[in-house]
Every structure is written in C-alpha cells, then in structure tokens.
mmCIF file of C-alpha atoms in Angstrom:
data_model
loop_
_atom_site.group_PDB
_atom_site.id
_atom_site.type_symbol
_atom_site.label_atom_id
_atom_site.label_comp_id
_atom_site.label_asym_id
_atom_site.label_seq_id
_atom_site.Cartn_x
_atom_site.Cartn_y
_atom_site.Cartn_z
ATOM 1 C CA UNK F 6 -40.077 -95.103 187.385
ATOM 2 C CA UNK F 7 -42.925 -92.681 185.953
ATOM 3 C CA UNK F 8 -46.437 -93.900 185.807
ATOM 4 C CA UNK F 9 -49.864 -92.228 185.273
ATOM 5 C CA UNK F 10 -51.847 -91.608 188.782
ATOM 6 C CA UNK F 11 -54.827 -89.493 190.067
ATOM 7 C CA UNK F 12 -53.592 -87.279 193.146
ATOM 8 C CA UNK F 13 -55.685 -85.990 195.581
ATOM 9 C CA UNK F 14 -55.617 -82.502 196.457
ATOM 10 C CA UNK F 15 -55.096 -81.952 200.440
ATOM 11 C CA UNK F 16 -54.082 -77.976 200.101
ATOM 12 C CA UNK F 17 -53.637 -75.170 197.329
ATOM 13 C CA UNK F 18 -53.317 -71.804 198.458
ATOM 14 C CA UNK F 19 -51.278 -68.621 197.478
ATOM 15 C CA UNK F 20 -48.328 -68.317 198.663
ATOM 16 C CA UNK F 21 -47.517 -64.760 196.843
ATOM 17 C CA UNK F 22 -48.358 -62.500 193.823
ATOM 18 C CA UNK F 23 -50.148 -65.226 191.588
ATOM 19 C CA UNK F 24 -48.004 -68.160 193.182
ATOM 20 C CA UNK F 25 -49.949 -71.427 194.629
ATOM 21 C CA UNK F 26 -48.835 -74.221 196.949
ATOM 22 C CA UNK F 27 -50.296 -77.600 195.751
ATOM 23 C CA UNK F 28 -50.117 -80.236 198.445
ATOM 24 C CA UNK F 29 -51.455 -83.454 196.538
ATOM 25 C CA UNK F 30 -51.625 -87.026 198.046
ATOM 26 C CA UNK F 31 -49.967 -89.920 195.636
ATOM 27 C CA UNK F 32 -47.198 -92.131 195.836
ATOM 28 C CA UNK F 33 -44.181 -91.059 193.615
ATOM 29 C CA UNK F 34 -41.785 -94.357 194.454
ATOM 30 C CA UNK F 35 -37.516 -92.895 193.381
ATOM 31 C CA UNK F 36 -38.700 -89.242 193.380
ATOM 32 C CA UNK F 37 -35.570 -87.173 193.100
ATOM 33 C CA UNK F 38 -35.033 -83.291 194.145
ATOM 34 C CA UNK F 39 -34.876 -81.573 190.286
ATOM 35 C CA UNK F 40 -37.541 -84.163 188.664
ATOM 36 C CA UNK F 41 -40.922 -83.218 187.377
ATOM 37 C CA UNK F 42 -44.627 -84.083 186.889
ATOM 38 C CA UNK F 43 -47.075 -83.460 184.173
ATOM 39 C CA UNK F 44 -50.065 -82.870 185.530
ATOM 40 C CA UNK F 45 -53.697 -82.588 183.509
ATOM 41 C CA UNK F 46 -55.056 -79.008 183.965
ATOM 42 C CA UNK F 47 -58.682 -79.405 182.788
ATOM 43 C CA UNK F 48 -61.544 -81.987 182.683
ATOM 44 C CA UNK F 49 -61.907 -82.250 178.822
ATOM 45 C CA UNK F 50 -58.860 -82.239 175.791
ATOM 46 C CA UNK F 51 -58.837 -78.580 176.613
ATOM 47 C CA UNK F 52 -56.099 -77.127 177.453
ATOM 48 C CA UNK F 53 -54.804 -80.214 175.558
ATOM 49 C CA UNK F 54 -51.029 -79.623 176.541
ATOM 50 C CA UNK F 55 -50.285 -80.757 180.257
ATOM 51 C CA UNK F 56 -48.283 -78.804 182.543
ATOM 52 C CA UNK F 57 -44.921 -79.541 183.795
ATOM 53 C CA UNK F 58 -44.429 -78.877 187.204
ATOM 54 C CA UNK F 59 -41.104 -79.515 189.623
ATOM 55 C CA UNK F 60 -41.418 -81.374 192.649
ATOM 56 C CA UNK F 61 -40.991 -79.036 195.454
ATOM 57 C CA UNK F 62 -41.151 -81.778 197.647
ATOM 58 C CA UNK F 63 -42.156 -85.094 198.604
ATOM 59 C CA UNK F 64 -42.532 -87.380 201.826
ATOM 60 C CA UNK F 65 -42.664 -91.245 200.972
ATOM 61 C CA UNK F 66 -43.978 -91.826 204.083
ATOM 62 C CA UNK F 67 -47.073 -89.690 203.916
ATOM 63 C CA UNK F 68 -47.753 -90.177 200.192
ATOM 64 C CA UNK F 69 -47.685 -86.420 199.591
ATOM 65 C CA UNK F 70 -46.250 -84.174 196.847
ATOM 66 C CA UNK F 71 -45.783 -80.234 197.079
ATOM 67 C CA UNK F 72 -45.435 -78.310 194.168
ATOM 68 C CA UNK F 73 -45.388 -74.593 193.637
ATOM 69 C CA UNK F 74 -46.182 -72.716 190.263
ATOM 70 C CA UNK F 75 -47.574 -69.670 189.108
ATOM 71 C CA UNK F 76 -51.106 -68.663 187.315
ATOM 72 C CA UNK F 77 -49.836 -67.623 183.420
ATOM 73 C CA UNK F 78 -52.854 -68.883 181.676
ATOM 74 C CA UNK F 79 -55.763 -71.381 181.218
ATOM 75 C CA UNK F 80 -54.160 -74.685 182.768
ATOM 76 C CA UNK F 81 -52.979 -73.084 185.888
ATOM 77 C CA UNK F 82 -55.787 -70.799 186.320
ATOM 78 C CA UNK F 83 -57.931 -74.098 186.086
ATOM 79 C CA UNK F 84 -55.315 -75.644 188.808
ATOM 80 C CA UNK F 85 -55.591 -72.156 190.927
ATOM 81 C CA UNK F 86 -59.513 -73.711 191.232
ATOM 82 C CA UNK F 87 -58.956 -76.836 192.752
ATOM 83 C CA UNK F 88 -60.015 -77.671 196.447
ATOM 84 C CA UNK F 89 -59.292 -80.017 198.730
ATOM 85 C CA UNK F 90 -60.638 -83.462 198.089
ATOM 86 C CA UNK F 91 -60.421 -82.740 194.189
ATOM 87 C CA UNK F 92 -58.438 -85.199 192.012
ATOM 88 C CA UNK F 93 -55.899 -84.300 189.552
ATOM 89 C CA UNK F 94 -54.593 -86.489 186.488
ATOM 90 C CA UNK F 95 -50.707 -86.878 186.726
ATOM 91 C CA UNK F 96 -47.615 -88.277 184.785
ATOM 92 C CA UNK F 97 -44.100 -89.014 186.526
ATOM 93 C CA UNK F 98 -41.716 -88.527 188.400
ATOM 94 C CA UNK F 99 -40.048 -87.460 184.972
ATOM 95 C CA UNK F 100 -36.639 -86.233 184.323
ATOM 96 C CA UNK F 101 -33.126 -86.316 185.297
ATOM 97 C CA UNK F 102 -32.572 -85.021 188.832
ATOM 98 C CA UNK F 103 -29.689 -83.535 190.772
ATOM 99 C CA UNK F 104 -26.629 -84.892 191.360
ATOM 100 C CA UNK F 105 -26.659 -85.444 195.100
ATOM 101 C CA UNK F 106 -24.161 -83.819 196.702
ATOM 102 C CA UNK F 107 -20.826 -85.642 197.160
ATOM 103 C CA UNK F 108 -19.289 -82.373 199.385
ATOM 104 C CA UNK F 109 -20.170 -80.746 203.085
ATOM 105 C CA UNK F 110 -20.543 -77.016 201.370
ATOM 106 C CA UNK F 111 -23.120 -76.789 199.316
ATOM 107 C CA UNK F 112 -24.729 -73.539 197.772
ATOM 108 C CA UNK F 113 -28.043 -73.616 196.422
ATOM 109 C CA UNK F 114 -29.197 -70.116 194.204
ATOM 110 C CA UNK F 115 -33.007 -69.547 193.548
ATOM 111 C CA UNK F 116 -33.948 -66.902 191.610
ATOM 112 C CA UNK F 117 -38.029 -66.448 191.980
ATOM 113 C CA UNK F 118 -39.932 -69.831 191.651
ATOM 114 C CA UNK F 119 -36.773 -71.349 191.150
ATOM 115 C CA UNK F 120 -37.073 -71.877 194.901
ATOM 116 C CA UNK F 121 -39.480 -74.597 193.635
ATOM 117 C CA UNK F 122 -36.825 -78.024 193.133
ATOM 118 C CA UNK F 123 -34.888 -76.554 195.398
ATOM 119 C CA UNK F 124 -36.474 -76.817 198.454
ATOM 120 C CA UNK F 125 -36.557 -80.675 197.980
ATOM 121 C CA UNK F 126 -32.810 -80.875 197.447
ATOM 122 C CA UNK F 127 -32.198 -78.692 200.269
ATOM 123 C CA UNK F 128 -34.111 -80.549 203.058
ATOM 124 C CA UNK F 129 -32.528 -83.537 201.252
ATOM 125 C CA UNK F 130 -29.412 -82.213 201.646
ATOM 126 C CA UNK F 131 -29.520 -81.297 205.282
ATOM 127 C CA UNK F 132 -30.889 -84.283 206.452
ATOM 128 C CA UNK F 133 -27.483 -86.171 204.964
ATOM 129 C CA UNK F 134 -25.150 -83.458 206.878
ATOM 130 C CA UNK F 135 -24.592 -81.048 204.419
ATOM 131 C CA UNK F 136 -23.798 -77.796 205.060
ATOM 132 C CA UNK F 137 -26.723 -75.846 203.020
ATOM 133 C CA UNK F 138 -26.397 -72.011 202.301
ATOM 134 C CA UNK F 139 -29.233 -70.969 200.401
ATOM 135 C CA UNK F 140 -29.272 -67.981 198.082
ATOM 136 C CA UNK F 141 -32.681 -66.736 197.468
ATOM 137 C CA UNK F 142 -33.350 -63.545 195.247
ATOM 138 C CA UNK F 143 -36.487 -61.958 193.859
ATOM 139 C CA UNK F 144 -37.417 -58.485 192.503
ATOM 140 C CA UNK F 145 -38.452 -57.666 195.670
ATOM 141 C CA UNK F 146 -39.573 -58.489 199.281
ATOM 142 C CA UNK F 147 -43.232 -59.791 197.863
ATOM 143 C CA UNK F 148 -41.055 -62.535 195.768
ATOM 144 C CA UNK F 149 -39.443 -63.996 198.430
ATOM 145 C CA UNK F 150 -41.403 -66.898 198.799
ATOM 146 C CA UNK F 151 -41.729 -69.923 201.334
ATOM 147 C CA UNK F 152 -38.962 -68.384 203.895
ATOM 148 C CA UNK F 153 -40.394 -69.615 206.800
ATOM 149 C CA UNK F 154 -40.475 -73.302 205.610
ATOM 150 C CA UNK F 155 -36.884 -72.847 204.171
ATOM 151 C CA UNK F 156 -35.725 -71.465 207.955
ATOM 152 C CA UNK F 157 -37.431 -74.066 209.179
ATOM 153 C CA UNK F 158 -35.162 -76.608 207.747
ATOM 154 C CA UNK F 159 -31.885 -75.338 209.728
ATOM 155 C CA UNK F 160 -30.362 -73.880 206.787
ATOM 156 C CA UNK F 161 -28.667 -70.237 206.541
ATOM 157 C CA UNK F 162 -30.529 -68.428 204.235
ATOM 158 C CA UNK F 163 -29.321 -65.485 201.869
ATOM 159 C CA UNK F 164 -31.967 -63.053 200.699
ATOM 160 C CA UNK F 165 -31.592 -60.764 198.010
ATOM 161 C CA UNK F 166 -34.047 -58.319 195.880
ATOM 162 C CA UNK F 167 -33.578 -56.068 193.068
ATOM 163 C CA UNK F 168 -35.514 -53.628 194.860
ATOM 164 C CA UNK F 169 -33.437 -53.450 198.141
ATOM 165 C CA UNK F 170 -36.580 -53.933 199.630
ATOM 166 C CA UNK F 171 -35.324 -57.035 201.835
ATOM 167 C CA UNK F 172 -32.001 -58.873 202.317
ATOM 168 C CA UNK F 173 -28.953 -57.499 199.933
ATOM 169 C CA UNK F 174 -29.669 -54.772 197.510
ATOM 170 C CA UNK F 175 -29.229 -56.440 193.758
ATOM 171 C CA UNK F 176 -29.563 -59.740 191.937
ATOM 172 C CA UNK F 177 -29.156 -62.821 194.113
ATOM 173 C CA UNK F 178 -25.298 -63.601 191.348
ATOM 174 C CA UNK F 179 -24.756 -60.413 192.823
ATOM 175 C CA UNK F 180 -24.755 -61.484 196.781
ATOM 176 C CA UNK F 181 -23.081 -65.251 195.974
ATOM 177 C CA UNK F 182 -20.468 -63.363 193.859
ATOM 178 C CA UNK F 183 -19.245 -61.429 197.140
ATOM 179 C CA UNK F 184 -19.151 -64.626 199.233
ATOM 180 C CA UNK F 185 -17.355 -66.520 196.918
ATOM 181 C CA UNK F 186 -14.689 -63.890 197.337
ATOM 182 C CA UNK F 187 -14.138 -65.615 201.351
ATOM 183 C CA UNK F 188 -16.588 -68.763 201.200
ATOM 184 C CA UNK F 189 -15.747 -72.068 199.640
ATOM 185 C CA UNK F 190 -18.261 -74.821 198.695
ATOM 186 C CA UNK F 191 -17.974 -77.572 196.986
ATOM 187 C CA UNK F 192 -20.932 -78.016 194.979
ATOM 188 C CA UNK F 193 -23.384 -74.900 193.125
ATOM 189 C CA UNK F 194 -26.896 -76.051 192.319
ATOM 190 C CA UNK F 195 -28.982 -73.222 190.697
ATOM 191 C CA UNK F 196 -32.488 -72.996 189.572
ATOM 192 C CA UNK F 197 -34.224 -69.380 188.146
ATOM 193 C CA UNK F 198 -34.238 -67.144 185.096
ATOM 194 C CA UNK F 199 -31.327 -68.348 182.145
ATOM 195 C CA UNK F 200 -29.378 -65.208 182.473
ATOM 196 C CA UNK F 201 -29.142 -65.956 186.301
ATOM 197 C CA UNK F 202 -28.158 -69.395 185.844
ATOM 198 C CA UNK F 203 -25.399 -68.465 183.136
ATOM 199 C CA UNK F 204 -24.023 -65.862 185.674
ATOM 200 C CA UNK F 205 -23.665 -68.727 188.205
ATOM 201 C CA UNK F 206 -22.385 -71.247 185.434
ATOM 202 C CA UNK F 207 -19.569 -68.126 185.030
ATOM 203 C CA UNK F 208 -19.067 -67.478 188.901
ATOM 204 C CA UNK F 209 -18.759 -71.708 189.405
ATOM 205 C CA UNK F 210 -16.207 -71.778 186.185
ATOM 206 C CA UNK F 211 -14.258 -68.939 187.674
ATOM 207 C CA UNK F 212 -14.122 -70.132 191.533
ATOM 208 C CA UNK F 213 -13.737 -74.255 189.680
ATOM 209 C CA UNK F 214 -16.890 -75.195 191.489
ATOM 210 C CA UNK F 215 -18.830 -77.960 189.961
ATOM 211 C CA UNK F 216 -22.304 -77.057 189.453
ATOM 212 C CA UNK F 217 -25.431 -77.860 188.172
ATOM 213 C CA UNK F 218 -28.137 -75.767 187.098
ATOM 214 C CA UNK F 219 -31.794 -76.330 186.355
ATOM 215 C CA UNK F 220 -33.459 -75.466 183.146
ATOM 216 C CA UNK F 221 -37.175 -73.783 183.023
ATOM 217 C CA UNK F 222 -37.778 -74.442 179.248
ATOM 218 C CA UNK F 223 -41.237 -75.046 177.766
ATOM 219 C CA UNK F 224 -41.769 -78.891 177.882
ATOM 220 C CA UNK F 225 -44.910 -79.979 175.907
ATOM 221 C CA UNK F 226 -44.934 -83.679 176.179
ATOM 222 C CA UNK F 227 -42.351 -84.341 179.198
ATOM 223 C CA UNK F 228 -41.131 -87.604 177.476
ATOM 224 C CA UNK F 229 -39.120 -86.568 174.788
ATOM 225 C CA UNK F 230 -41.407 -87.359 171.876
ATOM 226 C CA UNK F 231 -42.177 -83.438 170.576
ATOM 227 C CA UNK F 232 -38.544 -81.784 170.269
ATOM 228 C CA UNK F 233 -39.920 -78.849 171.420
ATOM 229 C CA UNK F 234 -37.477 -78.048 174.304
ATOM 230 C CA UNK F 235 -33.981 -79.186 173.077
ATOM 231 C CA UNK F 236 -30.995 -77.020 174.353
ATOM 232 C CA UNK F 237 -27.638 -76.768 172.873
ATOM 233 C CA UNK F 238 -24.794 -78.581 174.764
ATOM 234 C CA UNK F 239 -21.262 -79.181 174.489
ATOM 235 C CA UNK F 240 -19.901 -82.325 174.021
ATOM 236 C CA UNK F 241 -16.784 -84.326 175.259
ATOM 237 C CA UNK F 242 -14.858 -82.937 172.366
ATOM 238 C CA UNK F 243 -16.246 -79.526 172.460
ATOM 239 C CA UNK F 244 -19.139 -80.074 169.716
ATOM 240 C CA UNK F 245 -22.256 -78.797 170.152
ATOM 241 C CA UNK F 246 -25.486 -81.198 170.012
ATOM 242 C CA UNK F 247 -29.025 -80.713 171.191
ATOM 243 C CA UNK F 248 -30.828 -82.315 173.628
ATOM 244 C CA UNK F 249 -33.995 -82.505 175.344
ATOM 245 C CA UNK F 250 -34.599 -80.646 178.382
ATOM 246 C CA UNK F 251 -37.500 -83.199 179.906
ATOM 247 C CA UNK F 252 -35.827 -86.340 179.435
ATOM 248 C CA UNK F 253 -32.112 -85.525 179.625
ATOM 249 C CA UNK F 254 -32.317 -83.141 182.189
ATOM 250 C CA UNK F 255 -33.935 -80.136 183.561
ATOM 251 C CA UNK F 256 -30.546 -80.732 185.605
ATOM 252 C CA UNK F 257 -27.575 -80.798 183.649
ATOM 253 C CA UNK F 258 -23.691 -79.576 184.943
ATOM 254 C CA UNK F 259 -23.512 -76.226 183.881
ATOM 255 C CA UNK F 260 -20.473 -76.644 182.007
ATOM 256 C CA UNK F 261 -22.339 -78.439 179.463
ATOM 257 C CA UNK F 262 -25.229 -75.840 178.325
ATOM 258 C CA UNK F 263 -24.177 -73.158 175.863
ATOM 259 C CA UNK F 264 -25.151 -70.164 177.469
#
C-alpha cells in the first residue's frame, strides 16, 4: 500500500561517476524488489515534477530504504546535497514488482544503474534458495557499481564492459548469450538500457525462458494520472494496447512489450 512519508537521510554518498547511494530511514510495509518511490527533490514547487526512484533495497526490520540514482539535473543535484539527518518528502512503494521466482536458476542482467531493483530481488532471491547468477555490464570498469555488496550476498557474479576494461570484453547480452549456449535457468529478470532489455527479451524467446524485464521510462506523476509513460504491449490475441509504465509495471514479462 503507497502512502506519503518524510524519510530520514542516514547516508548518501557516490558510489561512481555521478552515481549516489541514498540510505533513508522510513517504513515501506509490502515493499517488493522492482517497485518505486517518488521522492520530492526540492524545498519549494520547484523542480515541481518528483523523481521516481527504484528501491534498491529495503530491511523491514531496520526501517531503511537504499536507493541508487544518478545526478542528470536540478532534482537530483538537489538530492546529491542532502546529509545525514536531512528529511526527504516521499510517495510509495508504487508499481508492479517482480514476479518472484517460482525456479532454482535464476539469471538476473543489469546493464549500468539497472543494478538498482536488482539488487533487492537478488538478496531476495538468495535468501529463498535460489540459485542467483548475476550478469552485470557497464561501458567500462568505472560502471561497475556496488560489486562488493553484490559478492557479498553469495551470488556468482558475471562482469562485463564494453571497454574490456574488466570482466568479458562486450555488452553484458553478449556474455549471457554464450552461457545460455551450456547454462539453463529457469527464470530471466533484466533491468538497463531498452535495446539491452529487447536483446534479452530475444535471447529468453529463443532459449523459451520466461522473463521479465524492467522498464526505465520517464514517469511524471507515478500514479497513472499524466499518460506520459505508456508503452505499447501485446495483448492475449496479439493486439497492441498501451499502458502505463508506473502503475502497470516497470516489470512486465517481456513477451508482452513491443520492442
């Protein structure tokens, strides 16, 4: 159930090239690996728009959200500014989640700060005795963000960079193509740029994995009121309809989108 709250701000530090880690204190009852929040990024009606932000994770016990995102303009470099101690204006959790996983094998593919919902599904994921491989690719070795944390969860993790300058040399589609070639899992979740996520939509499709993908599109009022992030999707009967990305997804199987 979403509500309005005021989170307190325990830690926010870079984590690489214009990237922040934002540990805020607020209870987020139902939070679900692949949901959102819309935080407030200002003190006045400007910015008026708030940002939507995925939950990289969250402990019930301790009250405490993480969330990741990059400095792109005015809201987050007004986020970027705020210290411990500070309060921030919040709206969720919002959104559909992922599916949890009903298989052992699961695959998880991050492409840049698309590491940021999966994290939460991952440690989710391993805690109920899956099986996690995690696929993490980035331009380079500077992108590769939060590996420590995400070796720190037990899981074996797949590096890749454009660059070659860590891991395997190419996009991260690239390195789960060639292990889909011996490696079976039963369940794809993906989370990065769209022509990444199509690529694994193709690669699942091919293989008949069931996946689901996360979407990064623009999401002005996080409730469904604006229209201003509707995707096309396929329907039962192969029509196409539109739909909005904050309140029927981010997630959605990837079957559905038309890529």
């Amino acid at each position: 159930m979403s509500s309005l709250w005021q989170g307190e701000v325990v830690a926010n530090s870079p984590v690489g090239p214009g990237i922040y880690h934002l540990r805020l204190r607020v209870a987020l009852p139902g939070a679900l690996p692949g949901q959102f929040v819309h935080l407030r990024c200002g003190s006045s009606l400007d910015p008026l728009l708030r940002r939507p932000l995925s939950i990289h994770d969250y402990n019930p016990a301790g009250q405490e959200v993480q969330l990741l995102y990059q400095v792109v303009g005015r809201g987050t470099a007004w986020l970027a500014g705020r210290k411990p101690g500070d309060f921030i204006d919040g709206l969720g959790p919002l959104g559909r989640g992922f599916t949890l996983p009903a298989g052992p094998r699961v695959a998880l593919v991050a492409g840049g700060l698309g590491l940021a919902p999966l994290f939460f599904l991952a440690r989710v994921a391993a805690a109920e005795g899956c099986q996690v491989t995690f696929y993490v690719g980035a331009r380079s070795r500077e992108g590769l963000l939060r590996l420590e944390a995400l070796e720190g969860l037990g899981l074996e993790v797949q590096r890749a960079t454009d660059d070659g300058s860590a891991g395997f040399a190419g996009p991260v589609t690239s390195l789960l193509a060639r292990d889909l070639e011996y490696k079976r899992y039963d369940q794809i979740f993906a989370c990065g740029p769209r022509a990444m996520l199509a690529e694994v939509a193709r690669l699942a499709g091919q293989k008949g994995i069931p996946a689901e993908v996360s979407l990064e599109e623009r999401m002005a009022c996080g409730l469904g009121a604006c229209r201003g992030c509707v995707v096309a999707l396929y329907g039962e009967d192969g029509s196409i309809a539109y739909e909005n990305v904050c309140s029927a997804g981010p997630v959605f199987p990837a079957e559905k989108i038309v890529w």
